Amino acid sequence: MDLRQMEYLVALADEQQFTRAAAVCHVSQSGLSAAIRSLEDELGTTLFMRTTRRVEPTDAGLALLPHARSMLAQATAGRDAVVRATNELSGQLRVGTEQCLGIVDVPPLLERFRRRYPLVDIHFTQAGSHDLVGQVRDGELDVAFVAATDHLTRVTRTELGRRPVVLLCPPEHPLAASARLDWADLRDVDFIDFHESWAVRSLNDAACAAHSVARRVRCTVNDVHTLLDLVQRGLGVALVPQHVAAKPQAAGLAVVQLPPASTPHWIVSAVTATPAAAAAPLLLDILDGELRSRDDETVAARSA
């Protein structure tokens, strides 16, 4: 048993669905499935009961689960203890993020940073990407995780990843069964979208304008789960990054792909002040290590 298998085991037990567990672990669904099968072969027992609707741990899986969580916690604590023993950084770190970025999960990242650098005073805020970029530029934040790619003067941007935008709609909506969506199909459709301070709103507005789609945004929100709830209730359709469509709250909604040649991509980046505050590069170093680890695990899983 290795740490990668333990991570996949925990994610699958928590999410109870291969697609969502794979998204959490940033690995392909086939790679995660192969790793779980390999673990079951190694132990000579079935760890999960698979049905068409969900995946649940067997008694053997439930018995292994606390040990898997303990292994992951001990590995993380060990790495952090080594760094903490050799670093005595103090001062403050001011961090901002847009909600539900998917590619980077900021609360666990801040937890890791706090364990490594316990003397640093952390301040955290959540807002739309455009507002966050302005706060970094004005010296109010040291680092922000955003989905903005425009108006980035006087800040340093590091791309972390990107996802295509998809259309979410209720299953009874006329577009739900579309095998091939054309931009013209989005004319005269009611939309639900985020506030103008969110980068995805700008992305959606620009993509629709480029294809002569005059949108009617009937509902404007500042929360991902509220957007999904409104779509579920049939109040409109929504253009969202792909990972939002994979959230449990989106279960039952139709996910329709946009035209491949013109699908906009939602790009997540870290932006820092220029020059960066002392603590900001250290936070990004932790994140870079985590992203590299995920990439290595993805390659290993695909070759398994």
Coordinates of C-alpha atoms in Angstrom, one line a residue:
M1 CA 0.0 0.0 0.0
D2 CA 1.3 3.5 -0.9
L3 CA 0.2 7.0 -0.1
R4 CA -1.3 7.5 -3.6
Q5 CA -3.6 4.5 -3.1
M6 CA -4.6 5.8 0.4
E7 CA -5.4 9.2 -1.1
Y8 CA -7.6 7.7 -3.7
L9 CA -9.3 5.4 -1.2
V10 CA -10.2 8.3 1.1
A11 CA -11.5 10.4 -1.8
L12 CA -13.6 7.6 -3.1
A13 CA -15.1 6.9 0.3
D14 CA -15.9 10.6 0.8
E15 CA -17.3 11.3 -2.6
Q16 CA -18.9 7.9 -3.2
Q17 CA -18.5 8.4 -7.0
F18 CA -15.5 7.7 -9.2
T19 CA -15.9 10.9 -11.3
R20 CA -16.0 13.2 -8.3
A21 CA -13.2 11.4 -6.5
A22 CA -11.0 11.6 -9.6
A23 CA -11.7 15.3 -9.8
V24 CA -10.8 15.8 -6.1
C25 CA -7.5 13.9 -6.7
H26 CA -6.8 15.6 -10.0
V27 CA -6.4 12.3 -11.7
S28 CA -8.2 10.6 -14.6
Q29 CA -11.2 8.4 -13.6
S30 CA -9.5 5.4 -15.2
G31 CA -6.3 6.0 -13.3
L32 CA -8.1 6.2 -9.9
S33 CA -10.2 3.1 -10.8
A34 CA -7.0 1.2 -11.7
A35 CA -5.3 2.2 -8.5
I36 CA -8.3 1.0 -6.4
R37 CA -8.4 -2.3 -8.2
S38 CA -4.7 -2.8 -7.7
L39 CA -5.1 -2.2 -4.0
E40 CA -8.0 -4.7 -3.8
D41 CA -5.9 -7.2 -5.6
E42 CA -3.0 -6.6 -3.2
L43 CA -5.3 -7.1 -0.2
G44 CA -7.2 -9.9 -1.7
T45 CA -10.6 -8.4 -0.9
T46 CA -13.2 -6.0 -2.3
L47 CA -13.0 -2.5 -0.7
F48 CA -16.0 -0.9 -2.5
M49 CA -19.4 -2.0 -3.6
R50 CA -20.1 -0.5 -7.1
T51 CA -23.6 0.3 -8.3
T52 CA -24.9 2.4 -11.2
R53 CA -25.6 5.3 -8.8
R54 CA -22.9 5.3 -6.1
V55 CA -19.9 3.6 -4.6
E56 CA -19.9 2.5 -1.0
P57 CA -17.1 1.0 1.2
T58 CA -17.4 -2.6 2.2
D59 CA -16.7 -3.7 5.7
A60 CA -13.1 -4.2 4.7
G61 CA -13.0 -0.7 3.1
L62 CA -14.4 0.8 6.3
A63 CA -11.8 -1.0 8.4
L64 CA -9.0 0.3 6.2
L65 CA -10.3 3.9 6.0
P66 CA -9.1 5.2 9.4
H67 CA -5.6 3.8 8.8
A68 CA -5.5 5.4 5.3
R69 CA -6.5 8.8 6.8
S70 CA -3.8 8.3 9.5
M71 CA -1.1 7.5 6.9
L72 CA -1.9 10.7 4.9
A73 CA -2.0 12.8 8.1
Q74 CA 1.3 11.4 9.3
A75 CA 3.0 12.0 5.9
T76 CA 1.9 15.6 5.8
A77 CA 2.8 16.2 9.4
G78 CA 6.3 14.8 8.9
R79 CA 7.0 17.0 5.9
D80 CA 5.8 20.1 7.7
A81 CA 7.8 19.2 10.9
V82 CA 11.0 19.2 8.9
V83 CA 10.2 22.5 7.3
R84 CA 9.1 24.1 10.6
A85 CA 12.4 23.0 12.3
T86 CA 14.4 24.9 9.8
N87 CA 12.3 28.0 9.2
E88 CA 11.4 30.8 11.6
L89 CA 9.6 33.2 9.3
S90 CA 7.4 35.8 11.0
G91 CA 5.3 38.7 9.8
Q92 CA 2.0 38.5 8.0
L93 CA 0.5 36.9 4.9
R94 CA -2.6 38.4 3.3
V95 CA -4.4 36.0 0.9
G96 CA -7.5 36.3 -1.2
T97 CA -9.4 33.9 -3.5
E98 CA -12.4 33.6 -5.6
Q99 CA -14.9 30.9 -4.5
C100 CA -14.7 27.4 -5.9
L101 CA -11.6 27.6 -8.1
G102 CA -11.2 23.9 -8.3
I103 CA -7.6 23.8 -9.4
V104 CA -6.4 25.1 -6.1
D105 CA -8.1 24.5 -2.7
V106 CA -7.1 27.4 -0.6
P107 CA -8.1 26.5 2.9
P108 CA -6.0 23.3 3.1
L109 CA -3.1 25.3 1.5
L110 CA -3.3 27.8 4.3
E111 CA -3.4 25.0 6.8
R112 CA -0.2 23.6 5.4
F113 CA 1.4 27.1 5.4
R114 CA 0.4 27.6 9.1
R115 CA 1.9 24.3 10.1
R116 CA 5.2 25.2 8.4
Y117 CA 5.4 28.8 9.4
P118 CA 3.4 29.1 12.7
L119 CA 4.7 32.6 13.5
V120 CA 3.2 34.2 10.4
D121 CA -0.1 36.0 10.9
I122 CA -2.5 34.9 8.1
H123 CA -5.3 37.2 6.9
F124 CA -7.8 35.7 4.4
T125 CA -10.6 37.2 2.2
Q126 CA -12.9 35.9 -0.4
A127 CA -14.2 38.1 -3.3
G128 CA -14.5 38.2 -7.1
S129 CA -11.4 37.9 -9.2
H130 CA -11.4 41.5 -10.5
D131 CA -11.7 42.9 -7.0
L132 CA -8.9 40.7 -5.8
V133 CA -6.5 41.8 -8.5
G134 CA -7.2 45.4 -7.6
Q135 CA -6.4 44.6 -3.9
V136 CA -3.1 43.0 -4.8
R137 CA -2.3 46.0 -7.1
D138 CA -3.2 48.4 -4.3
G139 CA -1.0 46.6 -1.7
E140 CA -4.0 45.3 0.3
L141 CA -3.2 41.6 -0.5
D142 CA 0.1 39.8 -0.9
V143 CA -1.3 37.0 -3.1
A144 CA -4.6 36.2 -4.7
F145 CA -5.9 33.1 -6.5
V146 CA -8.1 34.3 -9.4
A147 CA -9.5 33.5 -12.7
A148 CA -8.8 36.8 -14.3
T149 CA -6.4 37.2 -17.3
D150 CA -7.0 40.9 -18.1
H151 CA -6.0 44.2 -16.4
L152 CA -3.0 42.6 -14.7
T153 CA -0.6 45.5 -14.8
R154 CA 1.7 45.9 -11.8
V155 CA 1.1 42.4 -10.6
T156 CA 2.9 39.1 -11.4
R157 CA 0.7 36.2 -12.7
T158 CA 1.5 32.5 -12.5
E159 CA -1.0 30.2 -14.4
L160 CA -2.0 27.2 -12.3
G161 CA -4.4 25.4 -14.7
R162 CA -7.4 25.8 -17.0
R163 CA -10.8 24.2 -17.6
P164 CA -13.2 24.5 -20.5
V165 CA -16.6 26.2 -20.0
V166 CA -19.7 24.1 -20.4
L167 CA -23.5 24.8 -20.4
L168 CA -25.6 23.6 -17.4
C169 CA -29.3 23.4 -17.8
P170 CA -32.3 21.5 -16.3
P171 CA -32.9 18.1 -17.8
E172 CA -36.2 19.2 -19.2
H173 CA -34.7 22.3 -21.0
P174 CA -34.8 22.2 -24.8
L175 CA -31.0 22.4 -25.0
A176 CA -30.5 19.5 -22.6
A177 CA -30.6 16.9 -25.3
S178 CA -28.5 18.8 -27.8
A179 CA -25.9 16.5 -29.3
R180 CA -24.1 19.4 -30.8
L181 CA -24.6 22.9 -29.5
D182 CA -24.2 26.0 -31.7
W183 CA -23.7 29.5 -30.3
A184 CA -26.9 30.6 -32.1
D185 CA -28.8 28.2 -29.9
L186 CA -28.1 30.4 -26.9
R187 CA -30.0 33.4 -28.2
D188 CA -33.3 34.1 -26.5
V189 CA -32.3 31.9 -23.5
D190 CA -32.6 33.0 -19.9
F191 CA -29.2 32.9 -18.1
I192 CA -28.1 32.7 -14.5
D193 CA -24.6 34.2 -14.0
F194 CA -22.2 35.6 -11.4
H195 CA -21.7 39.2 -10.4
E196 CA -19.6 41.4 -12.7
S197 CA -16.7 41.2 -10.3
W198 CA -16.3 37.5 -11.0
A199 CA -13.9 36.7 -13.9
V200 CA -16.2 33.9 -15.3
R201 CA -18.9 36.6 -15.9
S202 CA -16.5 38.6 -18.0
L203 CA -15.4 35.4 -19.8
N204 CA -19.0 34.5 -20.6
D205 CA -20.0 38.0 -21.7
A206 CA -17.0 38.2 -24.1
A207 CA -17.6 34.7 -25.6
C208 CA -21.2 35.4 -26.2
A209 CA -20.6 38.9 -27.7
A210 CA -18.0 37.4 -30.0
H211 CA -20.6 35.1 -31.4
S212 CA -23.4 37.7 -31.5
V213 CA -25.3 36.2 -28.6
A214 CA -27.2 39.0 -26.8
R215 CA -27.7 37.4 -23.3
R216 CA -30.5 37.9 -20.9
V217 CA -29.0 37.4 -17.4
R218 CA -32.1 37.1 -15.3
C219 CA -30.4 36.1 -12.0
T220 CA -27.0 37.5 -10.7
V221 CA -25.4 35.6 -7.8
N222 CA -22.3 35.7 -5.7
D223 CA -22.2 32.1 -4.7
V224 CA -21.7 28.9 -6.8
H225 CA -24.2 26.8 -4.8
T226 CA -26.9 29.5 -5.3
L227 CA -26.3 29.4 -9.0
L228 CA -26.7 25.7 -9.1
D229 CA -29.8 25.8 -7.0
L230 CA -31.4 28.3 -9.4
V231 CA -30.6 26.2 -12.4
Q232 CA -32.0 23.1 -10.7
R233 CA -35.2 25.1 -10.2
G234 CA -35.5 25.9 -13.9
L235 CA -34.9 29.6 -13.6
G236 CA -32.3 29.6 -16.4
V237 CA -29.2 28.0 -17.8
A238 CA -25.6 28.8 -16.8
L239 CA -22.1 28.8 -18.4
V240 CA -19.7 27.5 -15.8
P241 CA -16.2 26.0 -15.7
Q242 CA -16.2 22.3 -16.1
H243 CA -15.4 21.4 -12.5
V244 CA -18.5 23.3 -11.3
A245 CA -20.6 20.9 -13.4
A246 CA -19.0 18.0 -11.5
K247 CA -20.1 19.2 -8.1
P248 CA -22.6 17.1 -6.1
Q249 CA -25.0 20.0 -6.1
A250 CA -25.1 19.8 -9.9
A251 CA -26.2 16.2 -10.0
G252 CA -29.2 15.7 -12.3
L253 CA -28.4 18.7 -14.4
A254 CA -27.6 18.3 -18.1
V255 CA -24.0 19.2 -19.1
V256 CA -23.8 20.4 -22.7
Q257 CA -20.5 21.0 -24.5
L258 CA -20.0 24.2 -26.4
P259 CA -18.6 24.2 -30.0
P260 CA -15.1 22.6 -29.7
A261 CA -13.4 25.1 -31.9
S262 CA -14.6 28.1 -29.9
T263 CA -15.0 26.8 -26.4
P264 CA -13.7 29.5 -23.9
H265 CA -11.3 28.3 -21.3
W266 CA -11.4 29.4 -17.7
I267 CA -7.8 30.0 -16.4
V268 CA -6.8 30.0 -12.8
S269 CA -3.7 31.9 -11.7
A270 CA -1.9 33.2 -8.7
V271 CA -1.2 36.9 -8.7
T272 CA 1.3 38.6 -6.4
A273 CA 2.4 42.1 -5.9
T274 CA 5.6 43.3 -7.6
P275 CA 7.9 42.9 -5.7
A276 CA 6.2 40.1 -3.7
A277 CA 6.0 40.1 0.1
A278 CA 8.4 37.7 1.8
A279 CA 5.7 35.1 2.7
A280 CA 4.0 34.9 -0.7
P281 CA 6.6 32.9 -2.6
L282 CA 6.8 30.4 0.3
L283 CA 3.0 29.8 0.0
L284 CA 3.3 29.3 -3.8
D285 CA 6.2 26.9 -3.2
I286 CA 4.0 24.7 -1.1
L287 CA 1.3 24.9 -3.8
D288 CA 3.8 24.1 -6.6
G289 CA 4.9 21.0 -4.7
E290 CA 1.3 19.8 -4.4
L291 CA 0.6 20.4 -8.1
R292 CA 3.7 18.6 -9.1
S293 CA 2.8 15.7 -6.9
R294 CA -0.6 15.5 -8.5
D295 CA 1.0 15.5 -12.0
D296 CA 3.4 12.8 -11.0
E297 CA 0.5 10.7 -9.6
T298 CA -1.5 11.2 -12.8
V299 CA 1.3 10.0 -14.9
A300 CA 1.9 7.0 -12.6
A301 CA -1.8 6.1 -12.6
R302 CA -2.1 6.3 -16.4
S303 CA 0.9 4.0 -16.8
A304 CA -0.3 1.5 -14.2

